[in-house]
Short mmCIF file of C-alpha atoms in Angstrom, two decimals:
data_model
loop_
_atom_site.label_atom_id
_atom_site.label_comp_id
_atom_site.label_asym_id
_atom_site.label_seq_id
_atom_site.Cartn_x
_atom_site.Cartn_y
_atom_site.Cartn_z
CA MET A 1232 3.60 17.59 1.55
CA SER A 1233 0.57 19.12 -0.32
CA THR A 1234 -2.48 17.91 -1.17
CA GLU A 1235 -6.12 18.96 -1.98
CA HIS A 1236 -7.77 15.99 0.15
CA ASN A 1237 -8.68 16.51 3.83
CA VAL A 1238 -6.27 19.76 4.27
CA SER A 1239 -8.06 23.36 4.37
CA GLY A 1240 -5.28 25.95 4.52
CA ASP A 1241 -1.93 26.11 5.91
CA GLY A 1242 -2.30 25.17 9.46
CA ALA A 1243 -4.37 22.06 8.82
CA GLU A 1244 -1.59 20.79 6.39
CA ARG A 1245 1.19 21.39 8.89
CA ILE A 1246 -1.21 19.42 11.79
CA LEU A 1247 -1.26 16.64 9.33
CA ASN A 1248 2.36 16.71 8.50
CA ALA A 1249 3.23 16.54 11.88
CA ALA A 1250 0.80 13.96 12.79
CA ILE A 1251 2.00 11.43 10.11
CA LYS A 1252 5.32 11.97 10.91
CA LEU A 1253 5.09 11.31 14.76
CA PHE A 1254 2.21 8.84 14.48
CA GLY A 1255 4.92 7.09 12.28
CA GLU A 1256 7.64 7.33 14.44
CA HIS A 1257 6.05 6.84 17.55
CA GLY A 1258 2.73 5.20 16.87
CA VAL A 1259 -0.81 7.06 17.90
CA ARG A 1260 -0.91 5.55 21.45
CA GLY A 1261 2.57 6.97 21.90
CA THR A 1262 1.95 10.43 20.68
CA THR A 1263 -0.08 13.08 22.01
CA LEU A 1264 -1.95 16.18 20.32
CA LYS A 1265 0.49 18.50 22.27
CA SER A 1266 3.27 16.88 20.92
CA ILE A 1267 1.69 16.92 17.43
CA ALA A 1268 0.70 21.00 17.83
CA ALA A 1269 4.61 21.65 19.22
CA GLU A 1270 5.62 19.79 16.18
CA ALA A 1271 3.26 21.77 13.68
CA ASN A 1272 3.49 24.85 15.58
CA VAL A 1273 0.07 25.21 16.02
CA SER A 1274 -2.27 25.24 18.97
CA GLN A 1275 -4.26 21.97 20.31
CA ALA A 1276 -7.25 24.15 19.60
CA LEU A 1277 -6.57 24.18 16.16
CA ILE A 1278 -6.18 20.80 15.78
CA VAL A 1279 -9.19 20.28 17.47
CA HIS A 1280 -11.01 22.90 15.13
CA HIS A 1281 -9.68 20.87 11.70
CA TYR A 1282 -9.93 17.38 13.28
CA GLY A 1283 -12.09 16.74 16.50
CA THR A 1284 -10.15 14.49 18.00
CA LYS A 1285 -6.75 12.13 17.82
CA GLU A 1286 -8.96 9.27 16.09
CA GLY A 1287 -10.36 12.09 13.79
CA LEU A 1288 -6.81 12.89 12.73
CA ARG A 1289 -5.49 9.67 12.44
CA SER A 1290 -8.22 8.80 10.15
CA ALA A 1291 -7.68 11.91 8.03
CA CYS A 1292 -3.88 10.77 8.05
CA ASP A 1293 -5.23 7.34 6.68
CA ALA A 1294 -7.41 9.13 3.94
CA TYR A 1295 -4.25 11.43 2.99
CA VAL A 1296 -2.23 8.31 2.73
CA ALA A 1297 -4.65 6.09 0.82
CA ASP A 1298 -5.29 9.38 -1.51
CA VAL A 1299 -1.52 9.51 -2.12
CA ILE A 1300 -1.27 6.07 -3.52
CA ARG A 1301 -4.60 6.37 -5.49
CA GLU A 1302 -3.48 9.45 -7.44
CA ARG A 1303 -0.16 7.69 -8.59
CA LYS A 1304 -1.85 4.68 -10.33
CA GLU A 1305 -1.07 5.77 -13.55
CA GLU A 1306 2.89 5.96 -12.61
CA THR A 1307 2.27 2.82 -10.91
CA LEU A 1308 0.58 0.93 -13.77
CA ALA A 1309 3.25 2.53 -16.28
CA GLU A 1310 5.95 0.28 -14.37
CA PRO A 1311 6.46 -3.55 -14.52
CA GLN A 1312 5.26 -3.82 -10.59
CA PHE A 1313 2.44 -3.08 -8.37
CA ASP A 1314 4.35 -1.92 -5.45
CA PRO A 1315 2.50 1.49 -3.96
CA LEU A 1316 5.51 1.54 -1.41
CA MET A 1317 7.93 2.32 -4.42
CA THR A 1318 5.58 5.28 -5.62
CA LEU A 1319 5.61 6.36 -2.32
CA ARG A 1320 9.49 6.72 -2.16
CA ARG A 1321 9.59 9.06 -5.15
CA LEU A 1322 7.61 11.80 -2.81
CA GLU A 1323 9.61 14.60 -1.07
CA GLN A 1324 7.51 13.23 2.03
CA GLY A 1325 7.72 9.50 1.00
CA ARG A 1326 9.88 7.92 4.07
CA PRO A 1327 7.19 9.61 6.64
CA LEU A 1328 4.21 8.45 4.70
CA LEU A 1329 6.12 5.17 4.55
CA ARG A 1330 6.85 5.05 8.12
CA TYR A 1331 2.98 5.71 8.77
CA LEU A 1332 2.06 2.79 6.96
CA ILE A 1333 4.71 0.21 8.91
CA ARG A 1334 3.17 1.24 11.88
CA THR A 1335 -0.14 1.12 10.98
CA LEU A 1336 0.39 -2.14 9.28
CA THR A 1337 2.27 -3.87 12.81
CA GLU A 1338 -0.69 -2.15 15.06
CA GLY A 1339 -3.49 -3.42 13.01
CA GLY A 1340 -7.11 -2.77 13.75
CA ALA A 1341 -10.03 -1.30 11.91
CA HIS A 1342 -7.66 1.56 10.30
CA ALA A 1343 -5.21 -1.08 9.23
CA ALA A 1344 -8.08 -3.14 7.63
CA GLN A 1345 -9.84 0.20 5.82
CA LEU A 1346 -6.40 1.25 4.65
CA ILE A 1347 -5.56 -2.19 2.64
CA ASP A 1348 -9.62 -2.56 1.91
CA GLY A 1349 -8.82 0.52 0.07
CA MET A 1350 -5.60 -0.31 -1.63
CA VAL A 1351 -7.26 -3.77 -2.90
CA ALA A 1352 -10.04 -1.78 -4.51
CA ASP A 1353 -7.45 0.30 -6.32
CA ALA A 1354 -4.99 -2.65 -7.35
CA LYS A 1355 -8.13 -4.47 -8.87
CA SER A 1356 -8.71 -1.01 -10.51
CA TYR A 1357 -5.24 -0.43 -12.04
CA MET A 1358 -5.15 -4.27 -13.12
CA SER A 1359 -8.64 -4.05 -14.78
CA GLN A 1360 -7.64 -0.68 -16.81
CA GLY A 1361 -4.17 -2.90 -17.39
CA GLU A 1362 -6.03 -5.52 -19.12
CA ARG A 1363 -8.10 -3.00 -21.38
CA ASP A 1364 -4.58 -1.59 -22.25
CA GLY A 1365 -3.16 -4.87 -23.26
CA VAL A 1366 -0.68 -4.80 -20.43
CA ILE A 1367 -1.64 -7.10 -17.69
CA LYS A 1368 -2.93 -10.58 -18.32
CA PRO A 1369 -6.46 -11.09 -17.53
CA SER A 1370 -7.51 -13.20 -14.45
CA ASP A 1371 -10.25 -15.53 -13.21
CA THR A 1372 -10.07 -14.48 -9.84
CA PRO A 1373 -9.15 -10.80 -10.37
CA HIS A 1374 -10.28 -9.55 -6.93
CA ASP A 1375 -8.12 -12.15 -5.05
CA ARG A 1376 -5.34 -11.08 -7.17
CA ALA A 1377 -5.21 -7.71 -6.40
CA VAL A 1378 -5.82 -9.07 -2.27
CA VAL A 1379 -2.36 -11.53 -2.80
CA LEU A 1380 -0.37 -8.62 -4.46
CA VAL A 1381 -1.22 -5.93 -2.11
CA ILE A 1382 -0.63 -8.40 0.92
CA TRP A 1383 2.86 -8.95 -0.66
CA SER A 1384 3.61 -5.85 -1.02
CA MET A 1385 2.79 -4.50 2.50
CA GLY A 1386 4.12 -7.58 3.84
CA ALA A 1387 7.10 -6.53 2.72
CA LEU A 1388 7.04 -3.25 3.93
CA ALA A 1389 6.19 -4.38 7.36
CA LEU A 1390 9.21 -6.74 7.28
CA HIS A 1391 11.29 -3.90 6.18
CA GLU A 1392 14.20 -4.37 8.29
CA HIS A 1393 14.24 -8.15 6.96
CA VAL A 1394 14.48 -6.78 3.43
CA GLU A 1395 17.56 -4.80 4.36
CA ARG A 1396 19.40 -7.53 6.18
CA LEU A 1397 18.77 -9.90 3.42
CA LEU A 1398 18.53 -7.98 0.05
CA GLY A 1399 20.44 -4.58 1.62
CA VAL A 1400 17.35 -2.84 0.29
CA ASP A 1401 16.64 0.06 2.95
CA PHE A 1402 12.92 1.01 1.87
CA LEU A 1403 13.31 3.86 4.16
CA ALA A 1404 16.83 5.33 3.23
CA GLU A 1405 16.98 9.00 2.51
CA ASN A 1406 18.48 10.41 -0.69
CA VAL A 1407 19.25 6.99 -2.42
CA PRO A 1408 19.08 6.51 -6.01
CA PRO A 1409 16.42 3.89 -7.62
CA GLU A 1410 19.21 1.17 -8.43
CA SER A 1411 19.55 0.70 -4.67
CA LEU A 1412 16.52 -1.44 -5.15
CA GLN A 1413 17.63 -3.60 -7.78
CA ARG A 1414 18.02 -6.67 -5.43
CA TYR A 1415 14.05 -6.39 -4.76
CA LEU A 1416 12.82 -5.17 -7.91
CA ARG A 1417 14.41 -7.28 -10.29
CA PRO A 1418 13.45 -10.59 -8.39
CA ALA A 1419 9.85 -9.42 -8.62
CA LEU A 1420 9.97 -8.18 -11.99
CA GLU A 1421 11.29 -12.01 -12.72
CA LEU A 1422 8.18 -13.10 -11.33
CA PHE A 1423 5.74 -10.93 -12.84
CA LYS A 1424 7.00 -11.24 -16.46
CA HIS A 1425 8.09 -14.82 -16.68
CA GLY A 1426 6.45 -16.68 -13.62
CA LEU A 1427 7.89 -19.13 -11.35
CA VAL A 1428 7.20 -22.48 -12.61
CA GLU A 1429 8.35 -24.51 -16.13
CA ASP A 1430 5.19 -25.08 -18.62
CA GLY A 1431 3.67 -28.28 -17.56
CA SER A 1432 4.55 -28.00 -13.70
CA PHE A 1433 1.78 -28.34 -11.05
CA ASP A 1434 -0.83 -29.02 -14.29
CA HIS A 1435 -2.31 -31.66 -11.81
CA LEU A 1436 -2.82 -28.54 -8.80
CA ALA A 1437 -4.11 -26.12 -11.36
CA ALA A 1438 -6.37 -28.59 -12.92
CA PHE A 1439 -7.72 -29.67 -9.46
CA LEU A 1440 -8.42 -25.77 -8.45
CA GLY A 1441 -9.89 -25.37 -11.99
CA GLU A 1442 -12.64 -28.36 -10.64
CA GLU A 1443 -12.91 -26.66 -7.51
CA LYS A 1444 -14.40 -23.37 -9.02
CA SER A 1445 -16.23 -25.12 -11.05
CA GLN A 1446 -17.84 -26.79 -8.37
CA GLY A 1447 -18.32 -23.46 -6.39
CA THR A 1448 -19.77 -22.05 -9.51
CA THR A 1449 -22.14 -24.26 -10.08
CA GLN A 1450 -23.30 -24.71 -6.13
CA THR A 1451 -23.94 -20.78 -6.70
CA SER A 1452 -26.06 -21.40 -9.16
CA HIS A 1453 -28.12 -23.95 -7.60
CA ASP A 1454 -28.61 -21.87 -4.47
CA ASP A 1455 -29.72 -18.70 -6.90
CA LYS A 1456 -32.28 -21.08 -7.61
CA LYS A 1457 -33.89 -21.99 -4.25
#
């Protein structure tokens, strides 16, 4: 794993690699600085020097994972889906990053919220660029669309055991070809490319939602004049 973000020198990078691996395997509460130091082959004092506390190290791990996803936005945008976990799979150290994400999502808390918020902001940016490039359809609710896509993606990751059970797709498997993801990606691509319902279906619901949006806009306008 190599990055310019939040890493200064080989010792700091080894610490970050070790923390991501162990946090993903055992959780933050189940991982000690002593075990991270042993995994990284450094002293605990060096961890404290670079990251302060275990919480500081965890924040650095969060930032690293978010940066990796962000740096691959062009690769993600070039494909017919917006699934950060798919791009992570291609990295040499992708599996530890995915395990770390799973732990973060299932443990919840402020760290998970910050990570998800960053993903939503990035997804919104990706799709805005996609709209300008003529790849993505415009949305009346770009922020909410980004939220839903990220939640769907991260939900699949958090439920990865059931994805494997029902579709035979293992997000965490080592050394597997992209073809192994077909049963997950094909229906996802179908939904993105063709949609789900036939033209005319649920028009009444769409009209209702349009009216709700219009009323909300009118109410906001009235509130602004007060």
